[in-house]
Amino acid sequence: DAGVIQSPRHEVTEMGQEVTLRCKPISGHNSLFWYRQTMMRGLELLIYFNNNVPIDDSGMPEDRFSAKMPNASFSTLKIQPSEPRDSAVYFCASKSGEDNEQFFGPGTRLTVL
Amino acid sequence: SQQGEEDPQALSIQEGENATMNCSYKTSINNLQWYRQNSGRGLVHLILIRSNEREKHSGRLRVTLDTSKKSSSLLITASRAADTASYFCATDDGGATNKLIFGTGTLLAVQP
């Protein structure tokens, strides 16, 4: 199994541009999580899905952020418009229903200039 | 918030020494997990301890949990340079959700 796959690995964009981050969870996992990691705030949960349905989006910072999971093998996190303070590493993680362990992807390092 | 606090924030030891990291949390939990993060990588699960357990071992790792003090410790014995990483505790929210709340992390440096 390839594990959780994220793309792109690095993204540099200018303020105001739309950014789309992508995640492919581990096959068979039915929960998917989006996290953001910064030095100042640590690792924050943004949103998570169970069986493709958003369950808790209370961590999404503002309306500029949106996430979708159109099917069990794909999710996107979109920032529109992006701002410099969105610069962070964004992680996607997945887990199966029976286990508590979450499996993390390698992350996307986003830099907004 | 539920976020765990970890101490120390940073720890530097020599290879072969033991490393102990501590985690405190705020509310009731079902279980507590420890994760490792190597620089530039995603987090990797190390060990899980349930709220009705007091101690658990996995290889060179030993985890304790004191629910009365809402605290946990991770001991790495006979450390190696490859153990250099950040270590995070993570707790659930005591309910039936899948949410994990991560601590602030301890940066461990093992000098060869």
PDB file of C-alpha atoms in Angstrom:
ATOM      1  CA  ASP A   1       0.000   0.000   0.000  1.00  0.00           C
ATOM      2  CA  ALA A   2       1.346   3.432  -0.934  1.00  0.00           C
ATOM      3  CA  GLY A   3      -0.023   5.084   2.173  1.00  0.00           C
ATOM      4  CA  VAL A   4      -1.791   8.432   2.172  1.00  0.00           C
ATOM      5  CA  ILE A   5      -0.871  10.402  -0.918  1.00  0.00           C
ATOM      6  CA  GLN A   6      -0.864  14.189  -1.029  1.00  0.00           C
ATOM      7  CA  SER A   7      -0.207  16.567  -3.874  1.00  0.00           C
ATOM      8  CA  PRO A   8       1.444  18.841  -4.499  1.00  0.00           C
ATOM      9  CA  ARG A   9       4.287  18.407  -2.001  1.00  0.00           C
ATOM     10  CA  HIS A  10       5.201  22.052  -2.281  1.00  0.00           C
ATOM     11  CA  GLU A  11       3.150  25.009  -3.441  1.00  0.00           C
ATOM     12  CA  VAL A  12       4.270  28.606  -3.754  1.00  0.00           C
ATOM     13  CA  THR A  13       1.645  31.105  -4.775  1.00  0.00           C
ATOM     14  CA  GLU A  14       0.858  34.771  -4.564  1.00  0.00           C
ATOM     15  CA  MET A  15      -1.667  36.351  -2.259  1.00  0.00           C
ATOM     16  CA  GLY A  16      -5.143  36.272  -3.718  1.00  0.00           C
ATOM     17  CA  GLN A  17      -4.642  33.149  -5.776  1.00  0.00           C
ATOM     18  CA  GLU A  18      -6.708  30.011  -5.368  1.00  0.00           C
ATOM     19  CA  VAL A  19      -4.921  26.999  -3.915  1.00  0.00           C
ATOM     20  CA  THR A  20      -6.142  23.409  -4.113  1.00  0.00           C
ATOM     21  CA  LEU A  21      -4.556  20.655  -2.075  1.00  0.00           C
ATOM     22  CA  ARG A  22      -5.310  17.028  -2.850  1.00  0.00           C
ATOM     23  CA  CYS A  23      -5.383  13.849  -0.819  1.00  0.00           C
ATOM     24  CA  LYS A  24      -5.858  10.187  -1.566  1.00  0.00           C
ATOM     25  CA  PRO A  25      -6.497   8.188   1.626  1.00  0.00           C
ATOM     26  CA  ILE A  26      -5.471   4.606   2.201  1.00  0.00           C
ATOM     27  CA  SER A  27      -7.833   2.228   0.437  1.00  0.00           C
ATOM     28  CA  GLY A  28     -10.468   0.914   2.822  1.00  0.00           C
ATOM     29  CA  HIS A  29     -10.153   3.751   5.312  1.00  0.00           C
ATOM     30  CA  ASN A  30     -13.450   5.505   5.932  1.00  0.00           C
ATOM     31  CA  SER A  31     -12.311   8.567   7.894  1.00  0.00           C
ATOM     32  CA  LEU A  32     -10.239  11.405   6.484  1.00  0.00           C
ATOM     33  CA  PHE A  33      -8.729  14.365   8.308  1.00  0.00           C
ATOM     34  CA  TRP A  34      -7.169  17.643   7.202  1.00  0.00           C
ATOM     35  CA  TYR A  35      -4.648  19.268   9.556  1.00  0.00           C
ATOM     36  CA  ARG A  36      -2.564  22.413   9.422  1.00  0.00           C
ATOM     37  CA  GLN A  37       0.808  22.691  11.148  1.00  0.00           C
ATOM     38  CA  THR A  38       2.631  25.928  11.958  1.00  0.00           C
ATOM     39  CA  MET A  39       5.299  26.839  14.452  1.00  0.00           C
ATOM     40  CA  MET A  40       2.975  29.235  16.222  1.00  0.00           C
ATOM     41  CA  ARG A  41      -0.166  27.103  16.500  1.00  0.00           C
ATOM     42  CA  GLY A  42       1.163  23.570  16.239  1.00  0.00           C
ATOM     43  CA  LEU A  43      -0.983  20.893  14.654  1.00  0.00           C
ATOM     44  CA  GLU A  44      -4.609  21.929  14.208  1.00  0.00           C
ATOM     45  CA  LEU A  45      -7.491  19.810  12.957  1.00  0.00           C
ATOM     46  CA  LEU A  46      -9.324  21.700  10.208  1.00  0.00           C
ATOM     47  CA  ILE A  47     -12.048  19.256   9.192  1.00  0.00           C
ATOM     48  CA  TYR A  48     -12.759  15.558   9.095  1.00  0.00           C
ATOM     49  CA  PHE A  49     -14.996  13.253   7.084  1.00  0.00           C
ATOM     50  CA  ASN A  50     -16.625   9.917   7.891  1.00  0.00           C
ATOM     51  CA  ASN A  51     -17.758   7.909   4.879  1.00  0.00           C
ATOM     52  CA  ASN A  52     -17.242  10.986   2.661  1.00  0.00           C
ATOM     53  CA  VAL A  53     -19.519  13.157   4.822  1.00  0.00           C
ATOM     54  CA  PRO A  54     -18.083  16.200   6.638  1.00  0.00           C
ATOM     55  CA  ILE A  55     -18.570  15.633  10.366  1.00  0.00           C
ATOM     56  CA  ASP A  56     -16.755  18.490  12.045  1.00  0.00           C
ATOM     57  CA  ASP A  57     -15.488  21.594  10.272  1.00  0.00           C
ATOM     58  CA  SER A  58     -15.179  23.738  13.378  1.00  0.00           C
ATOM     59  CA  GLY A  59     -11.437  24.029  12.818  1.00  0.00           C
ATOM     60  CA  MET A  60     -11.773  25.612   9.387  1.00  0.00           C
ATOM     61  CA  PRO A  61     -10.428  29.105   9.986  1.00  0.00           C
ATOM     62  CA  GLU A  62     -12.803  31.058   7.776  1.00  0.00           C
ATOM     63  CA  ASP A  63     -14.961  30.994   4.688  1.00  0.00           C
ATOM     64  CA  ARG A  64     -11.929  31.178   2.446  1.00  0.00           C
ATOM     65  CA  PHE A  65     -11.314  27.520   3.311  1.00  0.00           C
ATOM     66  CA  SER A  66     -13.451  24.724   1.916  1.00  0.00           C
ATOM     67  CA  ALA A  67     -13.043  20.955   1.734  1.00  0.00           C
ATOM     68  CA  LYS A  68     -14.759  18.280  -0.284  1.00  0.00           C
ATOM     69  CA  MET A  69     -14.711  14.512  -0.460  1.00  0.00           C
ATOM     70  CA  PRO A  70     -16.567  13.499  -3.629  1.00  0.00           C
ATOM     71  CA  ASN A  71     -15.715   9.809  -3.172  1.00  0.00           C
ATOM     72  CA  ALA A  72     -13.918   7.446  -0.814  1.00  0.00           C
ATOM     73  CA  SER A  73     -10.579   7.820  -2.560  1.00  0.00           C
ATOM     74  CA  PHE A  74     -10.200  11.561  -2.997  1.00  0.00           C
ATOM     75  CA  SER A  75     -10.461  14.781  -1.037  1.00  0.00           C
ATOM     76  CA  THR A  76      -9.548  18.407  -1.694  1.00  0.00           C
ATOM     77  CA  LEU A  77      -8.853  21.380   0.520  1.00  0.00           C
ATOM     78  CA  LYS A  78      -9.271  24.693  -1.234  1.00  0.00           C
ATOM     79  CA  ILE A  79      -8.219  28.157  -0.132  1.00  0.00           C
ATOM     80  CA  GLN A  80      -9.687  31.047  -2.089  1.00  0.00           C
ATOM     81  CA  PRO A  81      -8.352  33.697  -1.921  1.00  0.00           C
ATOM     82  CA  SER A  82      -5.103  32.721  -0.255  1.00  0.00           C
ATOM     83  CA  GLU A  83      -3.306  35.012   2.187  1.00  0.00           C
ATOM     84  CA  PRO A  84       0.268  35.005   3.542  1.00  0.00           C
ATOM     85  CA  ARG A  85      -0.970  33.834   6.960  1.00  0.00           C
ATOM     86  CA  ASP A  86      -2.187  30.623   5.320  1.00  0.00           C
ATOM     87  CA  SER A  87       1.428  29.577   4.837  1.00  0.00           C
ATOM     88  CA  ALA A  88       1.832  26.260   6.663  1.00  0.00           C
ATOM     89  CA  VAL A  89       2.229  22.546   6.137  1.00  0.00           C
ATOM     90  CA  TYR A  90      -1.108  20.893   5.445  1.00  0.00           C
ATOM     91  CA  PHE A  91      -1.473  17.226   6.313  1.00  0.00           C
ATOM     92  CA  CYS A  92      -4.091  14.744   5.318  1.00  0.00           C
ATOM     93  CA  ALA A  93      -4.620  11.619   7.433  1.00  0.00           C
ATOM     94  CA  SER A  94      -6.936   8.636   7.224  1.00  0.00           C
ATOM     95  CA  LYS A  95      -8.070   5.814   9.492  1.00  0.00           C
ATOM     96  CA  SER A  96     -10.266   2.773   9.337  1.00  0.00           C
ATOM     97  CA  GLY A  97     -13.413   2.476  11.388  1.00  0.00           C
ATOM     98  CA  GLU A  98     -12.057  -0.125  13.779  1.00  0.00           C
ATOM     99  CA  ASP A  99      -8.743   1.484  14.663  1.00  0.00           C
ATOM    100  CA  ASN A 100      -7.804   4.642  16.498  1.00  0.00           C
ATOM    101  CA  GLU A 101      -4.475   5.058  14.712  1.00  0.00           C
ATOM    102  CA  GLN A 102      -4.359   7.750  12.050  1.00  0.00           C
ATOM    103  CA  PHE A 103      -2.058   7.426   9.055  1.00  0.00           C
ATOM    104  CA  PHE A 104      -0.579  10.683   7.847  1.00  0.00           C
ATOM    105  CA  GLY A 105       0.448  11.745   4.386  1.00  0.00           C
ATOM    106  CA  PRO A 106       3.758  13.525   3.729  1.00  0.00           C
ATOM    107  CA  GLY A 107       2.104  16.936   3.772  1.00  0.00           C
ATOM    108  CA  THR A 108       1.917  19.902   1.422  1.00  0.00           C
ATOM    109  CA  ARG A 109       4.132  22.840   2.282  1.00  0.00           C
ATOM    110  CA  LEU A 110       2.236  25.964   1.222  1.00  0.00           C
ATOM    111  CA  THR A 111       3.904  29.341   0.914  1.00  0.00           C
ATOM    112  CA  VAL A 112       1.746  32.344   0.101  1.00  0.00           C
ATOM    113  CA  LEU A 113       3.775  35.392  -0.869  1.00  0.00           C
TER     114      LEU A 113
ATOM    115  CA  SER B   1      -9.231  23.640  24.926  1.00  0.00           C
ATOM    116  CA  GLN B   2      -8.359  19.994  25.166  1.00  0.00           C
ATOM    117  CA  GLN B   3      -4.932  20.492  23.682  1.00  0.00           C
ATOM    118  CA  GLY B   4      -2.208  18.620  25.449  1.00  0.00           C
ATOM    119  CA  GLU B   5       0.816  20.362  26.773  1.00  0.00           C
ATOM    120  CA  GLU B   6       4.109  18.578  26.523  1.00  0.00           C
ATOM    121  CA  ASP B   7       7.310  19.080  28.338  1.00  0.00           C
ATOM    122  CA  PRO B   8      10.038  19.568  27.848  1.00  0.00           C
ATOM    123  CA  GLN B   9       9.666  21.501  24.608  1.00  0.00           C
ATOM    124  CA  ALA B  10      13.118  20.342  23.617  1.00  0.00           C
ATOM    125  CA  LEU B  11      15.432  17.621  24.899  1.00  0.00           C
ATOM    126  CA  SER B  12      19.013  16.840  23.926  1.00  0.00           C
ATOM    127  CA  ILE B  13      20.660  13.608  25.066  1.00  0.00           C
ATOM    128  CA  GLN B  14      23.533  11.322  24.147  1.00  0.00           C
ATOM    129  CA  GLU B  15      23.058   8.065  22.301  1.00  0.00           C
ATOM    130  CA  GLY B  16      22.392   5.244  24.736  1.00  0.00           C
ATOM    131  CA  GLU B  17      20.677   7.450  27.302  1.00  0.00           C
ATOM    132  CA  ASN B  18      16.977   7.288  28.088  1.00  0.00           C
ATOM    133  CA  ALA B  19      14.593  10.049  27.038  1.00  0.00           C
ATOM    134  CA  THR B  20      11.421  10.901  28.931  1.00  0.00           C
ATOM    135  CA  MET B  21       8.699  13.159  27.604  1.00  0.00           C
ATOM    136  CA  ASN B  22       5.555  14.188  29.421  1.00  0.00           C
ATOM    137  CA  CYS B  23       2.087  15.142  28.265  1.00  0.00           C
ATOM    138  CA  SER B  24      -0.811  16.702  30.139  1.00  0.00           C
ATOM    139  CA  TYR B  25      -4.371  17.055  28.911  1.00  0.00           C
ATOM    140  CA  LYS B  26      -7.531  18.665  30.181  1.00  0.00           C
ATOM    141  CA  THR B  27     -10.633  16.491  29.871  1.00  0.00           C
ATOM    142  CA  SER B  28     -11.705  12.851  30.043  1.00  0.00           C
ATOM    143  CA  ILE B  29     -10.352  10.565  27.368  1.00  0.00           C
ATOM    144  CA  ASN B  30     -10.919   7.085  25.963  1.00  0.00           C
ATOM    145  CA  ASN B  31      -7.313   6.642  24.945  1.00  0.00           C
ATOM    146  CA  LEU B  32      -4.058   8.508  24.410  1.00  0.00           C
ATOM    147  CA  GLN B  33      -1.655   8.035  21.549  1.00  0.00           C
ATOM    148  CA  TRP B  34       1.937   9.023  20.889  1.00  0.00           C
ATOM    149  CA  TYR B  35       3.190   9.967  17.448  1.00  0.00           C
ATOM    150  CA  ARG B  36       6.630  10.739  16.044  1.00  0.00           C
ATOM    151  CA  GLN B  37       7.405  13.283  13.345  1.00  0.00           C
ATOM    152  CA  ASN B  38      10.718  13.339  11.554  1.00  0.00           C
ATOM    153  CA  SER B  39      11.726  16.650  10.067  1.00  0.00           C
ATOM    154  CA  GLY B  40       9.757  17.404   6.914  1.00  0.00           C
ATOM    155  CA  ARG B  41       7.586  14.309   7.220  1.00  0.00           C
ATOM    156  CA  GLY B  42       4.116  13.352   8.348  1.00  0.00           C
ATOM    157  CA  LEU B  43       3.363  11.944  11.775  1.00  0.00           C
ATOM    158  CA  VAL B  44       3.786   8.245  12.470  1.00  0.00           C
ATOM    159  CA  HIS B  45       1.825   6.411  15.136  1.00  0.00           C
ATOM    160  CA  LEU B  46       3.946   4.848  17.882  1.00  0.00           C
ATOM    161  CA  ILE B  47       1.696   3.486  20.593  1.00  0.00           C
ATOM    162  CA  LEU B  48      -1.801   3.761  22.054  1.00  0.00           C
ATOM    163  CA  ILE B  49      -2.779   3.400  25.686  1.00  0.00           C
ATOM    164  CA  ARG B  50      -6.388   3.084  26.785  1.00  0.00           C
ATOM    165  CA  SER B  51      -7.864   4.982  29.707  1.00  0.00           C
ATOM    166  CA  ASN B  52      -8.124   1.784  31.787  1.00  0.00           C
ATOM    167  CA  GLU B  53      -4.444   0.968  31.280  1.00  0.00           C
ATOM    168  CA  ARG B  54      -1.618   2.353  33.376  1.00  0.00           C
ATOM    169  CA  GLU B  55       1.418   1.224  31.455  1.00  0.00           C
ATOM    170  CA  LYS B  56       2.226  -0.177  28.041  1.00  0.00           C
ATOM    171  CA  HIS B  57       5.411  -1.323  26.338  1.00  0.00           C
ATOM    172  CA  SER B  58       6.417  -1.567  22.710  1.00  0.00           C
ATOM    173  CA  GLY B  59      10.044  -2.395  21.992  1.00  0.00           C
ATOM    174  CA  ARG B  60      12.147   0.409  23.479  1.00  0.00           C
ATOM    175  CA  LEU B  61       9.054   2.493  24.212  1.00  0.00           C
ATOM    176  CA  ARG B  62       7.281   2.616  27.540  1.00  0.00           C
ATOM    177  CA  VAL B  63       4.138   4.693  28.024  1.00  0.00           C
ATOM    178  CA  THR B  64       2.407   5.437  31.302  1.00  0.00           C
ATOM    179  CA  LEU B  65      -0.973   7.022  31.867  1.00  0.00           C
ATOM    180  CA  ASP B  66      -2.313   8.619  35.037  1.00  0.00           C
ATOM    181  CA  THR B  67      -5.919   9.591  34.435  1.00  0.00           C
ATOM    182  CA  SER B  68      -6.240  11.113  37.904  1.00  0.00           C
ATOM    183  CA  LYS B  69      -3.521  13.609  37.017  1.00  0.00           C
ATOM    184  CA  LYS B  70      -4.510  13.737  33.339  1.00  0.00           C
ATOM    185  CA  SER B  71      -0.942  13.051  32.328  1.00  0.00           C
ATOM    186  CA  SER B  72       1.121  10.586  30.332  1.00  0.00           C
ATOM    187  CA  SER B  73       4.794   9.958  29.815  1.00  0.00           C
ATOM    188  CA  LEU B  74       6.765   8.405  26.980  1.00  0.00           C
ATOM    189  CA  LEU B  75      10.094   6.790  27.794  1.00  0.00           C
ATOM    190  CA  ILE B  76      12.505   5.823  25.052  1.00  0.00           C
ATOM    191  CA  THR B  77      15.233   3.570  26.380  1.00  0.00           C
ATOM    192  CA  ALA B  78      18.731   3.185  24.947  1.00  0.00           C
ATOM    193  CA  SER B  79      18.172   6.034  22.518  1.00  0.00           C
ATOM    194  CA  ARG B  80      19.703   6.092  19.051  1.00  0.00           C
ATOM    195  CA  ALA B  81      20.523   8.944  16.711  1.00  0.00           C
ATOM    196  CA  ALA B  82      17.631   7.745  14.534  1.00  0.00           C
ATOM    197  CA  ASP B  83      15.228   8.573  17.378  1.00  0.00           C
ATOM    198  CA  THR B  84      15.847  12.266  16.706  1.00  0.00           C
ATOM    199  CA  ALA B  85      12.397  13.669  15.923  1.00  0.00           C
ATOM    200  CA  SER B  86       9.460  15.537  17.414  1.00  0.00           C
ATOM    201  CA  TYR B  87       7.113  13.519  19.604  1.00  0.00           C
ATOM    202  CA  PHE B  88       3.455  14.362  20.070  1.00  0.00           C
ATOM    203  CA  CYS B  89       0.769  13.039  22.339  1.00  0.00           C
ATOM    204  CA  ALA B  90      -2.782  12.955  21.021  1.00  0.00           C
ATOM    205  CA  THR B  91      -6.031  12.464  22.861  1.00  0.00           C
ATOM    206  CA  ASP B  92      -9.590  11.920  21.801  1.00  0.00           C
ATOM    207  CA  ASP B  93     -12.340  14.082  23.251  1.00  0.00           C
ATOM    208  CA  GLY B  94     -13.799  11.383  25.478  1.00  0.00           C
ATOM    209  CA  GLY B  95     -16.781  10.912  23.213  1.00  0.00           C
ATOM    210  CA  ALA B  96     -17.527   8.801  20.196  1.00  0.00           C
ATOM    211  CA  THR B  97     -15.956  11.101  17.638  1.00  0.00           C
ATOM    212  CA  ASN B  98     -12.843  10.361  15.612  1.00  0.00           C
ATOM    213  CA  LYS B  99     -11.192  13.644  16.518  1.00  0.00           C
ATOM    214  CA  LEU B 100      -7.671  13.707  17.904  1.00  0.00           C
ATOM    215  CA  ILE B 101      -6.244  16.701  19.695  1.00  0.00           C
ATOM    216  CA  PHE B 102      -2.477  16.909  19.460  1.00  0.00           C
ATOM    217  CA  GLY B 103      -0.107  18.308  22.027  1.00  0.00           C
ATOM    218  CA  THR B 104       2.542  20.897  21.383  1.00  0.00           C
ATOM    219  CA  GLY B 105       5.287  18.323  20.934  1.00  0.00           C
ATOM    220  CA  THR B 106       8.743  17.633  22.306  1.00  0.00           C
ATOM    221  CA  LEU B 107      11.729  18.010  20.002  1.00  0.00           C
ATOM    222  CA  LEU B 108      14.208  15.245  20.851  1.00  0.00           C
ATOM    223  CA  ALA B 109      17.788  15.414  19.633  1.00  0.00           C
ATOM    224  CA  VAL B 110      19.952  12.351  20.188  1.00  0.00           C
ATOM    225  CA  GLN B 111      23.630  13.113  19.767  1.00  0.00           C
ATOM    226  CA  PRO B 112      25.747  10.293  18.350  1.00  0.00           C
TER     227      PRO B 112
END
